[in-house]
Coordinates of C-alpha atoms in Angstrom, one line a residue:
M482 CA -2.1 26.9 -23.7
D483 CA -2.6 24.5 -20.9
K484 CA -0.7 26.5 -18.4
K485 CA -2.4 28.5 -15.8
I486 CA -2.8 32.2 -16.7
D487 CA -1.4 33.0 -13.3
E488 CA 1.9 31.3 -14.3
L489 CA 2.0 33.2 -17.6
A490 CA 1.5 36.7 -16.3
P491 CA 3.5 38.9 -13.9
S492 CA 2.1 39.5 -10.5
I493 CA -0.4 42.4 -10.4
N494 CA -0.5 44.9 -7.5
V495 CA -4.2 45.3 -6.6
E496 CA -5.6 47.6 -4.0
D497 CA -8.7 45.7 -3.2
K498 CA -10.9 42.8 -4.3
E499 CA -12.9 44.9 -6.7
R500 CA -9.7 46.1 -8.4
Q501 CA -8.5 42.5 -8.6
A502 CA -11.8 41.6 -10.4
V503 CA -11.2 44.3 -13.0
A504 CA -7.4 43.9 -13.2
P505 CA -7.5 40.8 -15.6
T506 CA -8.7 43.2 -18.3
A507 CA -5.3 44.9 -18.0
I508 CA -1.9 43.1 -17.8
T509 CA -3.2 39.6 -17.2
R510 CA -5.5 40.0 -20.2
I511 CA -2.5 41.1 -22.3
E512 CA -0.6 38.0 -21.3
A513 CA -3.5 35.8 -22.2
F514 CA -3.8 37.8 -25.5
R515 CA -0.2 36.7 -26.3
Q516 CA -1.1 33.1 -25.9
V517 CA -3.7 33.3 -28.6
Y518 CA -1.1 34.0 -31.2
N519 CA 0.7 30.8 -30.7
S520 CA 1.3 29.9 -34.4
P521 CA 3.1 31.6 -37.3
S522 CA -0.2 31.9 -39.3
K523 CA -1.9 33.8 -36.5
L524 CA 1.1 36.1 -36.1
Y525 CA 1.1 36.7 -39.9
M526 CA -2.6 37.6 -39.7
F527 CA -2.0 40.0 -36.8
W528 CA 1.0 41.8 -38.4
S529 CA -0.6 42.1 -41.8
A530 CA -3.7 43.8 -40.3
F531 CA -1.4 46.0 -38.2
I532 CA 0.6 47.1 -41.3
I533 CA -2.6 48.0 -43.2
W534 CA -3.6 50.2 -40.1
T535 CA -0.2 51.8 -40.1
I536 CA -0.3 52.6 -43.8
A537 CA -3.7 54.3 -43.4
L538 CA -2.4 56.4 -40.5
A539 CA 0.7 57.4 -42.6
L540 CA -1.5 58.5 -45.5
T541 CA -3.7 60.7 -43.3
F542 CA -0.8 62.3 -41.4
D543 CA 1.1 63.1 -44.6
T544 CA -1.8 64.6 -46.5
S545 CA -4.6 65.9 -44.2
G546 CA -2.4 68.5 -42.5
L547 CA -1.7 70.2 -45.9
Y548 CA -5.3 71.2 -46.3
L549 CA -5.8 73.2 -43.1
A550 CA -3.9 76.3 -44.2
F551 CA -6.1 76.5 -47.3
A552 CA -9.2 75.6 -45.4
T553 CA -8.7 78.6 -43.0
S554 CA -7.8 80.8 -45.9
H555 CA -11.0 79.8 -47.6
F556 CA -12.9 81.5 -44.7
N557 CA -10.3 84.4 -44.8
Q558 CA -9.1 83.3 -41.3
N559 CA -5.6 82.1 -41.8
P560 CA -4.4 83.6 -38.4
L561 CA -6.7 81.1 -36.7
L562 CA -4.3 78.3 -37.7
S563 CA -2.6 78.7 -34.3
T564 CA -5.9 78.8 -32.4
I565 CA -7.2 75.7 -34.1
G566 CA -3.8 74.0 -33.5
L567 CA -3.9 74.9 -29.8
L568 CA -7.5 73.7 -29.3
T569 CA -6.9 70.4 -31.1
S570 CA -3.6 69.9 -29.2
V571 CA -5.3 70.6 -25.8
M572 CA -8.2 68.3 -26.5
G573 CA -5.9 65.6 -28.0
A574 CA -3.7 65.9 -24.9
V575 CA -6.4 65.9 -22.3
I576 CA -8.0 62.8 -23.8
Q577 CA -4.7 60.8 -23.5
P578 CA -5.1 59.8 -19.8
F579 CA -8.6 58.6 -20.7
W580 CA -7.2 56.4 -23.5
G581 CA -4.6 55.1 -21.0
K582 CA -7.2 54.3 -18.3
L583 CA -9.6 52.8 -20.8
A584 CA -7.0 50.6 -22.4
D585 CA -6.0 49.4 -18.9
V586 CA -9.5 48.7 -17.4
S587 CA -11.4 47.5 -20.5
A588 CA -9.6 46.4 -23.6
R589 CA -7.3 47.6 -26.5
P590 CA -10.0 46.7 -29.2
L591 CA -12.7 48.8 -27.5
S592 CA -10.4 51.8 -27.2
L593 CA -9.5 51.4 -30.9
A594 CA -13.2 51.3 -32.0
I595 CA -14.0 54.4 -30.0
S596 CA -10.9 56.2 -31.5
L597 CA -12.0 55.2 -35.0
A598 CA -15.5 56.5 -34.5
L599 CA -14.3 59.9 -33.3
Y600 CA -11.8 60.2 -36.1
T601 CA -14.4 59.5 -38.8
L602 CA -16.9 61.9 -37.2
G603 CA -14.4 64.7 -37.0
Y604 CA -13.5 64.4 -40.7
I605 CA -17.2 64.3 -41.7
V606 CA -17.7 67.6 -39.8
S607 CA -14.5 69.1 -41.4
S608 CA -15.4 68.2 -44.9
A609 CA -19.0 69.5 -44.6
C610 CA -18.2 72.6 -42.6
K611 CA -19.9 75.9 -43.5
S612 CA -17.8 78.1 -41.2
V613 CA -14.4 78.3 -39.6
Q614 CA -16.0 77.4 -36.3
A615 CA -17.4 74.2 -37.7
L616 CA -14.0 73.5 -39.2
A617 CA -12.3 73.9 -35.8
A618 CA -14.9 71.6 -34.2
G619 CA -14.2 68.9 -36.8
Q620 CA -10.5 69.2 -36.4
I621 CA -10.8 68.9 -32.6
I622 CA -13.0 65.8 -32.8
S623 CA -10.8 64.1 -35.5
N624 CA -7.6 64.9 -33.5
V625 CA -9.1 63.3 -30.4
G626 CA -9.7 60.2 -32.5
S627 CA -6.3 60.2 -34.3
T628 CA -4.4 60.6 -31.1
G629 CA -6.2 57.6 -29.8
L630 CA -5.2 55.6 -32.9
V631 CA -1.5 56.6 -32.6
Y632 CA -1.5 55.9 -28.8
L633 CA -2.9 52.4 -29.3
Q634 CA -0.2 51.6 -31.9
T635 CA 2.5 52.7 -29.5
L636 CA 0.9 50.8 -26.6
I637 CA 0.4 47.5 -28.5
I638 CA 4.0 47.5 -29.8
A639 CA 5.3 48.2 -26.2
D640 CA 3.1 45.3 -24.9
I641 CA 4.5 42.7 -27.2
T642 CA 8.2 43.6 -27.7
S643 CA 11.3 43.6 -25.5
L644 CA 13.4 46.6 -24.7
Q645 CA 16.1 45.7 -27.1
S646 CA 13.7 45.3 -30.0
R647 CA 11.2 48.1 -29.2
G648 CA 13.1 50.9 -30.9
L649 CA 13.6 48.9 -34.0
A650 CA 9.8 48.0 -34.1
Y651 CA 8.9 51.7 -33.8
G652 CA 11.5 52.4 -36.5
V653 CA 10.0 49.8 -38.9
M654 CA 6.6 51.3 -38.2
S655 CA 7.8 54.8 -39.1
I656 CA 9.2 53.6 -42.5
S657 CA 5.6 53.0 -43.6
Y658 CA 5.2 56.8 -43.5
L659 CA 8.0 57.4 -45.9
P660 CA 6.4 56.5 -49.3
F661 CA 3.5 58.9 -48.6
A662 CA 5.9 61.8 -48.1
F663 CA 6.4 61.5 -51.9
V664 CA 2.8 60.5 -52.8
A665 CA 1.3 63.3 -50.7
P666 CA 2.3 66.1 -53.1
N667 CA 0.6 64.4 -56.0
I668 CA -2.6 63.7 -53.9
A669 CA -2.7 67.3 -52.7
S670 CA -2.0 68.7 -56.1
G671 CA -4.7 66.5 -57.7
I672 CA -7.2 67.6 -55.1
G673 CA -6.2 71.3 -55.6
L674 CA -6.5 74.4 -53.4
E675 CA -10.3 74.7 -53.8
K676 CA -11.2 71.1 -53.2
W677 CA -9.8 70.7 -49.7
R678 CA -13.1 69.3 -48.6
W679 CA -12.4 66.2 -50.6
G680 CA -9.1 65.9 -48.9
Y681 CA -10.8 65.4 -45.6
G682 CA -13.8 63.5 -46.9
M683 CA -11.8 60.7 -48.5
F684 CA -10.5 59.7 -45.1
C685 CA -14.0 59.1 -43.9
I686 CA -13.9 56.0 -46.1
I687 CA -10.2 55.1 -46.2
M688 CA -9.6 54.9 -42.4
P689 CA -12.6 52.7 -41.5
V690 CA -11.8 50.3 -44.3
C691 CA -8.1 50.0 -43.4
V692 CA -8.7 49.8 -39.6
A693 CA -11.5 47.1 -39.9
P694 CA -9.0 44.2 -40.4
I695 CA -7.0 45.0 -37.2
L696 CA -10.2 45.7 -35.3
A697 CA -11.6 42.3 -36.3
V698 CA -8.4 40.5 -35.4
L699 CA -8.1 42.3 -32.0
F700 CA -11.7 41.6 -31.0
W701 CA -11.4 37.9 -32.1
A702 CA -8.1 37.6 -30.1
D703 CA -9.6 39.4 -27.1
K704 CA -12.6 37.1 -27.0
R705 CA -10.3 34.1 -27.2
A706 CA -8.1 35.6 -24.4
I707 CA -11.1 36.0 -22.2
A708 CA -12.2 32.4 -22.7
L709 CA -8.6 31.3 -21.9
M710 CA -8.7 33.3 -18.7
K711 CA -12.0 31.9 -17.6
A712 CA -10.8 28.4 -18.3
N713 CA -7.8 28.9 -16.1
A714 CA -9.4 31.0 -13.4
T715 CA -9.0 29.8 -9.8
P716 CA -12.1 28.9 -7.8
N717 CA -11.4 31.8 -5.4
S718 CA -11.3 34.5 -8.1
P719 CA -13.4 37.5 -6.9
R720 CA -16.8 37.9 -8.5
I721 CA -18.8 41.1 -8.7
S722 CA -22.0 42.1 -10.4
R723 CA -22.0 43.7 -13.8
T724 CA -23.3 46.9 -12.3
R725 CA -20.6 47.0 -9.7
H726 CA -18.0 46.1 -12.3
F727 CA -19.1 49.1 -14.4
V728 CA -19.0 51.5 -11.5
T729 CA -15.5 50.3 -10.5
T730 CA -14.3 50.6 -14.1
V731 CA -15.6 54.2 -14.4
A732 CA -14.0 55.1 -11.0
Q733 CA -10.6 53.8 -12.3
V734 CA -10.8 56.1 -15.3
D735 CA -11.0 59.1 -12.8
P736 CA -13.7 61.1 -14.7
F737 CA -13.6 64.0 -12.2
G738 CA -9.8 64.4 -12.7
L739 CA -10.2 64.3 -16.5
L740 CA -13.0 67.0 -16.2
L741 CA -10.8 69.2 -14.1
L742 CA -7.8 68.8 -16.3
G743 CA -9.8 69.5 -19.5
F744 CA -11.4 72.7 -18.1
A745 CA -8.0 73.9 -16.7
M746 CA -6.1 73.4 -20.0
S747 CA -8.8 75.0 -22.1
L748 CA -9.1 78.1 -19.9
L749 CA -5.3 78.6 -19.5
F750 CA -4.3 78.2 -23.1
S751 CA -7.1 79.8 -25.1
P752 CA -6.3 83.5 -24.2
P753 CA -2.9 83.6 -25.8
T754 CA -4.4 83.2 -29.3
L755 CA -7.7 85.1 -28.5
Y756 CA -6.4 88.3 -26.9
T757 CA -5.5 90.1 -30.2
G758 CA -9.2 90.0 -31.2
A759 CA -10.5 91.0 -27.8
K760 CA -11.2 94.6 -26.9
G761 CA -8.3 95.8 -24.8
G762 CA -6.2 92.7 -25.5
W763 CA -4.9 91.2 -22.3
K764 CA -6.7 93.8 -20.2
N765 CA -10.1 92.5 -21.4
P766 CA -11.9 91.1 -18.3
S767 CA -12.7 87.8 -20.1
M768 CA -9.0 87.1 -20.7
I769 CA -8.1 87.7 -17.1
A770 CA -11.1 85.7 -15.9
M771 CA -10.1 82.7 -18.1
E772 CA -6.5 82.7 -16.8
V773 CA -7.5 83.0 -13.2
C774 CA -10.2 80.4 -13.4
G775 CA -7.9 78.1 -15.3
G776 CA -5.1 78.4 -12.7
V777 CA -7.5 77.7 -9.8
I778 CA -9.0 74.7 -11.5
L779 CA -5.5 73.4 -12.3
L780 CA -4.6 73.8 -8.6
L781 CA -7.7 71.8 -7.7
F782 CA -6.7 69.1 -10.1
V783 CA -3.3 68.8 -8.5
I784 CA -4.8 68.6 -5.0
W785 CA -7.4 66.0 -6.2
E786 CA -4.8 63.8 -7.8
W787 CA -2.3 64.1 -5.0
K788 CA -4.6 63.6 -2.0
F789 CA -8.1 62.4 -2.9
A790 CA -8.3 60.5 -6.2
P791 CA -8.7 56.8 -5.5
H792 CA -7.2 56.0 -8.9
P793 CA -5.1 59.0 -9.9
L794 CA -4.3 59.8 -13.5
L795 CA -0.7 60.4 -12.6
P796 CA 0.5 57.7 -10.1
R797 CA 3.4 59.1 -8.1
R798 CA 5.3 55.8 -8.3
I799 CA 6.1 56.3 -12.0
F800 CA 8.1 59.6 -11.4
N801 CA 11.6 58.2 -10.9
R802 CA 14.7 60.1 -12.1
N803 CA 14.9 58.9 -15.7
F804 CA 11.1 59.3 -16.2
T805 CA 11.0 62.8 -14.8
L806 CA 14.1 64.0 -16.7
C807 CA 12.8 62.6 -20.0
F808 CA 9.4 64.1 -19.2
V809 CA 11.1 67.6 -18.9
T810 CA 13.1 67.0 -22.1
T811 CA 9.9 66.2 -24.0
I812 CA 8.3 69.4 -22.8
F813 CA 11.1 71.5 -24.3
Y814 CA 11.3 69.4 -27.5
F815 CA 7.7 69.8 -28.4
L816 CA 7.7 73.4 -27.4
V817 CA 10.5 74.0 -29.9
G818 CA 8.6 71.9 -32.5
G819 CA 5.4 74.0 -32.1
L820 CA 7.4 77.3 -32.5
Y821 CA 9.4 76.0 -35.4
T822 CA 6.6 74.4 -37.5
A823 CA 3.4 76.4 -36.7
Y824 CA 3.9 79.0 -39.4
W825 CA 6.8 77.5 -41.2
S826 CA 4.8 76.4 -44.2
S827 CA 2.8 79.6 -44.4
W828 CA 6.1 81.6 -44.3
L829 CA 7.6 79.4 -47.0
W830 CA 4.6 79.7 -49.3
V831 CA 4.7 83.5 -49.2
V832 CA 8.5 84.1 -49.5
Q833 CA 9.2 81.6 -52.2
N834 CA 7.7 81.0 -55.7
Y835 CA 7.2 77.3 -55.4
S836 CA 4.4 75.5 -57.1
Q837 CA 2.0 73.7 -54.8
R838 CA 3.6 70.4 -55.6
Q839 CA 7.1 71.8 -54.9
W840 CA 5.9 73.4 -51.7
T841 CA 4.3 70.1 -50.6
Y842 CA 7.5 68.2 -51.3
I843 CA 9.5 70.6 -49.1
N844 CA 6.9 70.3 -46.4
E845 CA 7.2 66.6 -46.5
S846 CA 11.0 66.7 -46.3
G847 CA 10.9 66.9 -42.5
G848 CA 8.5 64.0 -42.2
A849 CA 10.7 61.9 -44.6
A850 CA 13.8 62.6 -42.5
L851 CA 11.9 61.7 -39.3
C852 CA 10.9 58.3 -40.8
V853 CA 14.4 57.4 -42.1
F854 CA 16.3 58.4 -39.0
S855 CA 13.8 56.8 -36.7
F856 CA 14.5 53.5 -38.5
V857 CA 18.3 54.2 -38.2
A858 CA 17.9 55.0 -34.5
G859 CA 16.0 51.8 -34.0
I860 CA 18.9 49.8 -35.6
V861 CA 21.5 51.6 -33.5
Q862 CA 19.5 51.0 -30.3
R863 CA 19.1 47.3 -31.2
L864 CA 22.9 46.9 -31.8
T865 CA 24.2 48.9 -28.9
H866 CA 21.5 48.2 -26.2
R867 CA 22.0 51.8 -25.1
Y868 CA 20.1 55.0 -25.4
W869 CA 22.0 57.9 -23.5
F870 CA 24.4 58.8 -26.3
M871 CA 21.6 58.7 -28.9
Q872 CA 19.6 61.2 -26.9
I873 CA 22.5 63.7 -26.5
A874 CA 23.6 63.4 -30.1
G875 CA 20.0 63.9 -31.4
I876 CA 19.5 67.0 -29.4
A877 CA 22.8 68.5 -30.6
V878 CA 21.9 67.9 -34.2
S879 CA 18.5 69.5 -33.7
C880 CA 20.2 72.5 -32.3
V881 CA 22.2 72.9 -35.5
G882 CA 19.0 72.6 -37.5
C883 CA 17.3 75.3 -35.6
G884 CA 20.4 77.6 -36.0
I885 CA 20.3 77.1 -39.8
N886 CA 16.6 77.8 -39.8
F887 CA 17.1 81.1 -38.0
Y888 CA 19.8 82.0 -40.5
A889 CA 17.4 81.3 -43.4
T890 CA 14.9 83.9 -42.2
Y891 CA 17.2 86.7 -43.3
M892 CA 16.5 88.2 -46.7
G893 CA 18.7 86.6 -49.3
H894 CA 19.4 83.5 -47.3
T895 CA 16.0 81.7 -47.8
S896 CA 17.4 79.2 -50.3
T897 CA 15.9 75.8 -50.9
I898 CA 19.1 74.2 -49.6
A899 CA 19.1 76.1 -46.4
V900 CA 15.4 75.5 -45.7
V901 CA 15.4 71.8 -46.5
F902 CA 18.8 71.1 -44.8
A903 CA 17.6 72.8 -41.6
M904 CA 14.4 70.8 -41.5
I905 CA 16.2 67.5 -42.2
L906 CA 18.7 68.2 -39.4
F907 CA 16.0 69.2 -36.9
Q908 CA 13.8 66.2 -37.6
G909 CA 16.7 63.8 -37.9
G910 CA 17.9 64.9 -34.5
C911 CA 14.4 64.6 -33.2
A912 CA 14.2 61.0 -34.5
F913 CA 17.3 59.9 -32.4
A914 CA 16.4 61.8 -29.3
L915 CA 12.7 61.0 -29.2
M916 CA 13.4 57.3 -29.9
A917 CA 15.7 57.2 -26.9
I918 CA 13.2 59.1 -24.7
Q919 CA 10.2 56.9 -25.7
T920 CA 12.2 53.7 -25.0
V921 CA 13.6 54.9 -21.6
V922 CA 10.2 56.2 -20.4
Q923 CA 8.7 52.7 -21.1
A924 CA 11.6 51.0 -19.5
S925 CA 11.3 53.1 -16.4
V926 CA 7.8 51.9 -15.3
R927 CA 6.2 48.6 -14.5
H928 CA 4.1 46.8 -17.1
E929 CA 1.0 47.7 -15.1
D930 CA 1.8 51.4 -15.5
L931 CA 2.9 51.2 -19.1
A932 CA -0.5 52.4 -20.6
I933 CA -0.7 55.5 -18.4
A934 CA 3.0 56.3 -18.8
I935 CA 2.7 56.3 -22.6
A936 CA -0.5 58.3 -22.3
L937 CA 1.2 60.8 -20.1
L938 CA 4.1 61.2 -22.6
I939 CA 1.7 61.7 -25.5
F940 CA -0.3 64.1 -23.4
V941 CA 2.7 66.3 -22.8
Q942 CA 3.7 66.1 -26.5
S943 CA 0.3 67.2 -27.7
L944 CA -0.2 69.9 -25.1
V945 CA 3.2 71.5 -25.3
S946 CA 3.2 71.4 -29.1
G947 CA 0.0 73.3 -28.9
I948 CA 1.5 75.8 -26.5
G949 CA 4.4 76.3 -28.9
G950 CA 2.0 76.8 -31.7
A951 CA 0.0 79.3 -29.7
A952 CA 3.1 81.2 -28.8
A953 CA 4.0 81.3 -32.5
G954 CA 0.4 82.4 -33.3
S955 CA 0.6 85.2 -30.7
V956 CA 3.8 86.5 -32.4
W957 CA 2.3 86.1 -35.9
T958 CA -1.0 87.8 -35.3
K959 CA 0.6 90.7 -33.3
D960 CA 3.8 91.3 -35.3
L961 CA 2.8 90.6 -38.9
P962 CA 0.3 93.5 -39.4
V963 CA 2.8 95.9 -37.7
N964 CA 5.7 94.7 -40.0
L965 CA 3.5 94.9 -43.1
A966 CA 2.6 98.5 -42.2
K967 CA 6.3 99.2 -41.6
F968 CA 7.7 97.5 -44.8
A969 CA 4.9 98.4 -47.1
P970 CA 3.4 101.8 -46.0
S971 CA 1.4 102.0 -49.3
L972 CA -0.9 99.2 -48.1
N973 CA -4.1 100.3 -46.4
A974 CA -5.7 98.6 -43.4
T975 CA -8.0 96.5 -45.6
D976 CA -5.1 95.3 -47.7
I977 CA -3.1 94.3 -44.6
L978 CA -6.1 92.4 -43.2
D979 CA -6.5 90.5 -46.5
I980 CA -2.7 89.6 -46.6
V981 CA -2.6 88.5 -43.0
G982 CA -5.8 86.5 -43.4
D983 CA -5.0 84.6 -46.6
I984 CA -1.5 83.4 -47.6
T985 CA -2.7 83.0 -51.2
V986 CA -3.5 86.7 -51.3
A987 CA -0.2 87.5 -49.6
R988 CA 1.8 85.7 -52.3
V989 CA 0.3 87.7 -55.3
S990 CA 0.0 91.1 -53.6
E991 CA 2.4 94.0 -54.2
P992 CA 4.9 95.3 -53.3
R993 CA 6.2 91.8 -53.3
D994 CA 9.6 92.4 -51.8
A995 CA 8.2 94.5 -48.9
I996 CA 5.7 91.8 -48.1
I997 CA 8.4 89.1 -48.1
G998 CA 10.5 91.3 -45.8
A999 CA 7.5 91.6 -43.3
F1000 CA 7.0 87.8 -43.4
E1001 CA 10.7 87.1 -42.9
K1002 CA 10.9 89.4 -39.9
T1003 CA 7.8 88.0 -38.3
Y1004 CA 8.8 84.3 -38.6
R1005 CA 12.4 85.2 -37.5
K1006 CA 11.2 85.8 -34.0
T1007 CA 9.7 82.3 -33.6
A1008 CA 12.8 80.8 -35.2
L1009 CA 15.0 82.5 -32.6
L1010 CA 12.7 81.3 -29.8
S1011 CA 12.9 77.7 -31.0
L1012 CA 16.7 77.9 -31.1
I1013 CA 16.9 79.3 -27.5
F1014 CA 14.7 76.6 -26.1
M1015 CA 16.8 73.8 -27.6
F1016 CA 19.7 74.3 -25.1
P1017 CA 18.0 73.4 -21.8
M1018 CA 17.4 69.9 -23.2
L1019 CA 21.1 69.2 -23.3
I1020 CA 21.2 69.7 -19.5
T1021 CA 18.3 67.5 -18.6
A1022 CA 19.4 64.8 -21.0
F1023 CA 22.9 64.8 -19.6
F1024 CA 21.7 63.8 -16.1
C1025 CA 19.7 60.8 -17.3
T1026 CA 21.2 57.5 -16.3
E1027 CA 22.0 54.6 -18.8
I1028 CA 19.7 51.6 -19.0
N1029 CA 20.7 48.2 -20.4
L1030 CA 18.1 47.5 -23.2
D1031 CA 17.9 43.8 -23.0
T1032 CA 15.2 41.1 -23.4
R1033 CA 13.0 42.4 -20.5
Q1034 CA 9.7 44.1 -21.1
N1035 CA 10.9 46.9 -18.7
A1036 CA 13.7 47.6 -16.3
I1037 CA 11.5 47.7 -13.2
D1038 CA 9.5 44.5 -12.8
D1039 CA 12.6 42.5 -11.9
G1040 CA 12.9 44.4 -8.6
L1041 CA 15.3 47.0 -9.8
D1042 CA 14.6 50.6 -10.6
A1043 CA 15.6 52.4 -13.8
E1044 CA 19.1 53.0 -12.4
G1045 CA 19.6 49.3 -11.5
K1046 CA 19.2 49.8 -7.7
E1047 CA 16.9 47.9 -5.4
E1048 CA 13.6 49.6 -4.9
N1049 CA 12.4 50.6 -1.5
E1050 CA 8.7 50.1 -1.4
E1051 CA 8.3 51.5 2.1
E1052 CA 9.2 55.1 1.2
K1053 CA 6.0 57.0 0.3
G1054 CA 4.7 60.6 0.5
V1055 CA 6.6 63.7 -0.5
K1056 CA 9.9 62.4 0.8
G1057 CA 9.7 59.2 -1.2
F1058 CA 8.6 61.1 -4.3
L1059 CA 11.5 63.5 -4.2
K1060 CA 14.0 60.7 -3.5
R1061 CA 12.8 58.8 -6.5
I1062 CA 13.5 61.8 -8.7
F1063 CA 16.8 63.1 -7.2

């Protein structure tokens, strides 16, 4: 407590005096934050509040997603599942750099409070919606808030744990999701198909109540940390006015870059799910205009970030070899996940005769496998201090799961054992591979870049998952009506529209076997695509280099890069960027 804060924190690279004045709210502030929790009682208070927060998140993720299929079917718009999934993923992804910058230049508690407010507002809109458009708006707002809540959990654990314990900490956190995998079916069944609004509405109360303790603890600790920093500040510490401090903080968030990125992503990825309803499909001028404008804006974003942004969202220094390869592997993994899961539950509901509770249990089997194997992966990582073999083995197991899932799409092979075993293998492999990826990404950047590195990883996960879901939605909305007409020629156009638009109608319509055949053939294509896209990950993962997961916060701040070689700070520009990767 009596030591100077400069002695407790790692050195901070600052670009100018104004940046130095704002910098203490980032890494130095975290180091002071650690000093506040200097007794077992305070640590107990922190972790108790943190666990309550984690439990609330686990409950919402295990149950709220079950209501969306029935909410869209309520408005006879089930095919819009992929469109809503894409929009929520894009907005959840685009906001990640903002969370990263905000957490760096202001404080973790403020970011958490904003995330909670957006989450609650989104669920209020979803529960009270009178149209599918309002439902989509509520889902987008709540997803922006929930991604912020998840991001901050990931960041706080990375701030306070060493490399050797980080995977285990994430594994322990994931176990809290496990009980709700079995409670969720009872909750969903109790609410019922027609009362999905209550499913969203209850979280407007549950989440604020459960987040309030950790929010209070974090604000209290942050206030104490600021007082500690001021008490230990040197006389020559730079001082700037509040107005100038605000302007500098806003500039570091890079609002222009965020605006360009948001417009580009929205324009590029909306047409794939909208073209089927547009006159002329892809030939519709509006579809072409959105793609062209999106591409141009994305190019402007790259130019802005590379050449002109004073505080870029994507600092070039973080793109070393391991970070880049894990970045690419993540892209493929979440593309596969989007293809696999977007219409998996809808397909399963129609082709099987499960009760709602049974269907919910099977939906939760993947989440349960992810929780259990994440914990196992954390233990393995803690004992071995290595990640490379975990990543390769996890990808290989996921490949097998995708293969069995493809096999299960053929008539007569859609047994409960095949469906559940495929999902468990896929998610179990994901647990090992993604635990390894998450740890090595955090190990491959300096502490001062940790927030933006985590934000970038979650950005890619959310965006690419939405792209995968959009691709699945494109296949679903285009092929399902055609397959229904082919397998069940007795159905008229109105019947086909009703079956495509509402999975509850599809399940009770006749001819049952023909409808099942149409759904099987439609989902089979997305299952095949998910299997194909698994294999490139084995190549990218193979070329990653091993890191010793020891007691350090990361593998860079000690003067070594992720591969253990001395860094050359002089090499900059395109040549230095390419050399860091290759």
